[in-house]
Amino acid sequence: MAIFTKSDQQTDYSSNITTIAAGSHVSGQIDIECELHIDGEVDAEIHSTGTVKIGHSGRVNSDLKAKSLIIAGKFCGNADCDSI
């Protein structure tokens, strides 16, 4: 039997990482409050309060707004970031 408790603490998203794996394709819009690692293909506008990393096999074809951007793959779009 599990015991569930209600917590008033807010979740700290800064230590979480969301990954879009190789072979995946995402389109639309992504709004995210944690780190985003992209190894797949993204044709979605990205809004992130954290760091966005585009891996070697990652491809992003859209505009992006994030705290920082690290590019090892391919990026085609406009970037609004504190650091690239």
C-alpha positions as a printed Julia matrix, in Angstrom:
84×3 Matrix{Float64}:
  0.0    0.0     0.0
  1.35   3.4    -0.95
  1.08   6.45    1.24
  0.43   9.71   -0.55
  0.94  13.09    1.02
  0.03  16.51   -0.24
  3.02  18.78   -0.53
  2.9   22.55   -0.82
  6.5   22.63   -2.07
  7.08  23.75   -5.63
  8.99  21.46   -7.95
 12.49  22.6    -8.94
 12.51  22.1   -12.71
 16.07  23.39  -13.13
 17.55  19.95  -12.4
 15.29  18.09  -14.85
 16.19  17.26  -18.45
 13.73  16.53  -21.25
 15.16  14.62  -24.22
 13.8   14.4   -27.74
 15.48  11.2   -28.9
 17.0   10.44  -32.3
 14.33   9.17  -34.67
 11.67  11.43  -33.11
  9.98  14.31  -34.9
  8.18  17.1   -33.02
  6.17  19.93  -34.58
  4.05  22.71  -33.11
  5.21  24.67  -30.06
  7.29  23.61  -27.04
  7.04  25.57  -23.77
  9.41  24.1   -21.19
 10.8   25.04  -17.77
 13.76  22.68  -17.68
 16.79  21.76  -19.76
 15.96  20.43  -23.23
 18.27  18.06  -25.13
 17.42  17.46  -28.79
 18.78  14.49  -30.74
 15.74  14.19  -33.04
 14.11  16.62  -35.45
 12.12  19.62  -34.2
  9.93  21.86  -36.35
  8.42  23.59  -33.33
  8.85  27.04  -31.86
 10.75  26.53  -28.58
 10.34  28.67  -25.44
 12.58  27.56  -22.57
 13.56  29.12  -19.24
 16.63  26.84  -19.22
 19.32  25.6   -21.57
 18.55  24.03  -24.94
 21.17  21.61  -26.28
 21.07  20.39  -29.86
 23.03  17.13  -30.04
 25.11  15.91  -32.99
 22.1   14.16  -34.57
 19.67  16.95  -33.59
 18.0   19.25  -36.13
 15.94  22.31  -35.22
 14.07  24.23  -37.92
 12.27  26.98  -36.01
 12.66  30.04  -33.82
 13.93  29.54  -30.31
 13.91  31.56  -27.09
 15.94  30.2   -24.16
 18.36  31.12  -21.4
 21.22  29.56  -23.37
 21.71  27.5   -26.52
 24.38  24.89  -27.23
 24.58  23.65  -30.83
 26.4   20.5   -31.94
 23.87  19.55  -34.64
 21.96  21.77  -37.06
 19.93  24.88  -36.25
 17.99  26.95  -38.77
 15.95  29.81  -37.3
 16.17  32.86  -35.07
 17.6   32.5   -31.56
 16.85  34.88  -28.67
 19.2   33.71  -25.89
 21.47  35.15  -23.19
 24.31  33.01  -24.56
 24.92  30.79  -27.58
